[in-house]
Every structure is written in C-alpha cells, then in structure tokens.
Coordinates of C-alpha atoms in Angstrom, one line a residue:
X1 CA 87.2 65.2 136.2
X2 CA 86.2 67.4 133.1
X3 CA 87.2 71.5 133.4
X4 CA 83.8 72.9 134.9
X5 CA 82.1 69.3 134.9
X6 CA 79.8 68.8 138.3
X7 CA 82.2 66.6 140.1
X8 CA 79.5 65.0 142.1
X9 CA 77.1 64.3 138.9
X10 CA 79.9 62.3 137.1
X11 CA 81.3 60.3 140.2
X12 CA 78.0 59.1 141.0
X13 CA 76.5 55.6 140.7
X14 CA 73.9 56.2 138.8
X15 CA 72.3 54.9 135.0
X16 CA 69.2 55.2 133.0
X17 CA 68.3 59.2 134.1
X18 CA 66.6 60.8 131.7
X19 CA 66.1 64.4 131.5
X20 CA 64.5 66.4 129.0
X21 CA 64.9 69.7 126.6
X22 CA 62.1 71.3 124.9
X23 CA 62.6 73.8 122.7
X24 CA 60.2 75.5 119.7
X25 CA 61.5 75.3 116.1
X26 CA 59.7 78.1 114.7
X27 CA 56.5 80.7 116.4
X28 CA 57.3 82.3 119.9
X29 CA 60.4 81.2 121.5
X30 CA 62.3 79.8 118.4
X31 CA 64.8 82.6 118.8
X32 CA 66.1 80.9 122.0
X33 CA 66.6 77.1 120.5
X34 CA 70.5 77.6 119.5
X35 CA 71.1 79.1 123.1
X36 CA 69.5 75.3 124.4
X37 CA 72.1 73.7 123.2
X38 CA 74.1 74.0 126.6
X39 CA 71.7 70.9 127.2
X40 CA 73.6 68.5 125.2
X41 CA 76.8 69.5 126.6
X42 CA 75.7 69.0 130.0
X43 CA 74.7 65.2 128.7
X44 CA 78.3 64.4 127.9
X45 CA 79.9 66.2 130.8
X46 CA 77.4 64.2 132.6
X47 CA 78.0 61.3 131.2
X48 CA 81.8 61.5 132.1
X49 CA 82.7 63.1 129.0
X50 CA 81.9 60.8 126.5
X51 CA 79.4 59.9 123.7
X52 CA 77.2 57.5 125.4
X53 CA 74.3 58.0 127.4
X54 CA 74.8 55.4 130.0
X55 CA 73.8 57.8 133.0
X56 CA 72.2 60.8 132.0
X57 CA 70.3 60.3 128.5
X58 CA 68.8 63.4 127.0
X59 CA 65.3 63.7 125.7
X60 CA 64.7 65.9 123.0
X61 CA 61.3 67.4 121.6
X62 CA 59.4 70.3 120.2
X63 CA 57.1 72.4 121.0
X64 CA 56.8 73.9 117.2
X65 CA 55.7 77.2 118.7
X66 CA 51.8 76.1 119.9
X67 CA 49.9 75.4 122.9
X68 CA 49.2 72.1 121.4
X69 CA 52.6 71.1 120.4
X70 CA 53.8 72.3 124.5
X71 CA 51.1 69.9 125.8
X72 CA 52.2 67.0 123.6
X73 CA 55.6 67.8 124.4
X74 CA 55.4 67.3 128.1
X75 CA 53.1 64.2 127.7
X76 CA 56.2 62.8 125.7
X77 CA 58.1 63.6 127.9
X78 CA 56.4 61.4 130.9
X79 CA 55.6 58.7 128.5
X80 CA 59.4 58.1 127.8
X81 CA 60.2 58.2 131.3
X82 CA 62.1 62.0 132.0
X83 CA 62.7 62.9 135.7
X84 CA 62.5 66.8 134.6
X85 CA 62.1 69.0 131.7
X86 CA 64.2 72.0 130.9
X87 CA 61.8 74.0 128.9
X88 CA 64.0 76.3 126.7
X89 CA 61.6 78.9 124.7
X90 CA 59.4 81.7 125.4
X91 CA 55.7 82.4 124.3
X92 CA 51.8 81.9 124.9
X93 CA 52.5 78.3 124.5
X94 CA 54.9 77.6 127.2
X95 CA 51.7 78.2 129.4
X96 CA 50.3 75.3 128.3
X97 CA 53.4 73.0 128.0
X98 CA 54.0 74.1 131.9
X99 CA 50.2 73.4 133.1
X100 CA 50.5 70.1 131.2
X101 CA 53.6 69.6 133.2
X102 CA 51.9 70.2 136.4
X103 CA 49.1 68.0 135.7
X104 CA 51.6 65.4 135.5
X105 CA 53.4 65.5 138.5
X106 CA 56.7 67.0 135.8
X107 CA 59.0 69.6 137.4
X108 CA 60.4 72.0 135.0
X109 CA 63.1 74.5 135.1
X110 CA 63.0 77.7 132.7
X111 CA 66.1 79.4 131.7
X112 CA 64.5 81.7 129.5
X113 CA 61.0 82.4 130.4
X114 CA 60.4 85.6 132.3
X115 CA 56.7 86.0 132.5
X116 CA 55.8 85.4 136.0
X117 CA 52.4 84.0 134.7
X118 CA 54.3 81.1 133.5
X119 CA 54.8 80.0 137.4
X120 CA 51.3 80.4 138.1
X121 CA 50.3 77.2 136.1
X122 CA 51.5 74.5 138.2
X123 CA 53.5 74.4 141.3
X124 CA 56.1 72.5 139.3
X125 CA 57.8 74.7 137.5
X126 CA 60.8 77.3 138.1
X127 CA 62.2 80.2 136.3
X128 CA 66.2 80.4 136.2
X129 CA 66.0 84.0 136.2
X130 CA 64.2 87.2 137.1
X131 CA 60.7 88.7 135.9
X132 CA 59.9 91.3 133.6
X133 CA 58.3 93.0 136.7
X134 CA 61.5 92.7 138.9
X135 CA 63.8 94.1 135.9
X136 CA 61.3 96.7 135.7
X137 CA 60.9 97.8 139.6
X138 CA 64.9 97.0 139.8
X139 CA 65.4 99.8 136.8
X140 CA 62.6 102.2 138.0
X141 CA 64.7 102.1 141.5
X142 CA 68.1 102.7 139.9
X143 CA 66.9 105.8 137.7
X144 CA 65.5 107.0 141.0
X145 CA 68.3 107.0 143.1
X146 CA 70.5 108.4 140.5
X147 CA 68.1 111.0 139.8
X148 CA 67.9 110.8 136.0
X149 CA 65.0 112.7 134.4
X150 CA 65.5 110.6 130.9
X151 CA 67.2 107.6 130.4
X152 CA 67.4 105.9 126.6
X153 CA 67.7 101.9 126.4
X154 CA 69.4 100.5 123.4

C-alpha cells in the first residue's frame, strides 16, 4: 500500500473508471487551478502508484473562465465517458458548468466553491466545504460570545 493511499481504492478489481477535473485557465476561478493538482496525484495513488491509467484514468478539461466553456466542459466530460467531475474553480460560470451537469445525470463534487447558489442548480452536485453564509453566521456567533465590539480580518 502507498503512505496515505485509499487502501480499498487500490486493492480493488476494478479498470476503465474515468473521473474528471475541470479547472479554468484564466477569468474567475483560475486562481484555484495549481491547488487542483491534488487530482493527478490521486490518479496515480489510485492506480497503485504508478504511471498508467489502467483503473482510474483522469479526464482533464477547461472551463477558460465562461459560462460557455463550463457547459462544454461537462458535455465533454459525458461524451468521453466520466463517472463524476471534480469541478475545481470558482465564478459565475461554474453555475452553468454545474446545471449542465445536472441536466446530464453528472454528479459533481466542489472543493472550492462556496456560493451556496452553486448547489441550487442541479441536485447533482456537492460542495466539499462550508458557505460564505455559514463562515459568516459561524464568525458573527464567535464575536458575540466573546463580546468584541471591533474585530479586524487580515
């Protein structure tokens, strides 16, 4: 087994699943595409710690920052056969890519999203992480019980 590899993933019998990645190269959520590249280590841990692609192959594509790129992203993604899509940006667009996603029957899983209107597209998608809304409440509630009449965030 590889250090921190999921022991179940790489013992099973399985071949041919394809997962995707999309990410935006430039525009709204481009500032999150080096932090995606967890995705590709995941493949190869997957894939028992070696170069191939024999049971987890991972699809690549881009958004480029637009509503229409996220849309033609997502139908790639179903044309060349992925089982999910980890959507890895932020931004207007990621609406679209998600609704498109739910159209298709596509779930996806957002690490980095935290609008919860992104959720309200399509019953297929999941955010990783909390709202802007529950960081908000969660920090109103804090100040409050400490009693702080101002408060600077750097």
């Amino acid at each position: 087994m590889v250090s921190g590899g999921p022991q179940c993933a790489l013992d099973a019998d399985v071949s041919g699943v394809k997962v995707g990645r999309v990410a935006s190269s430039g525009g709204p959520g481009a500032d999150v595409k080096d932090m995606a590249a967890g995705a590709y280590v995941a493949a190869f841990r997957l894939n028992g710690a070696t170069g191939g692609h024999d049971k987890v192959q991972l699809l690549v594509e881009d958004d480029n920052g637009t509503a229409d790129g996220a849309v033609a992203a997502m139908q790639s993604m179903v044309d060349q056969g992925a089982i999910g899509v980890v959507y890895a940006s932020t931004g207007e667009q990621v609406l679209a890519g998600v609704a498109k996603a739910a159209d298709l029957g596509m779930p996806v899983v957002l690490p980095y999203a935290d609008d919860p209107k992104v959720v309200d597209q399509g019953a297929t998608s999941s955010l990783t992480g909390p709202t802007i809304p529950q960081v908000a409440n969660e920090m109103a509630e804090h100040l409050s019980d400490a009693k702080l009449d101002k408060v600077a965030l750097i």
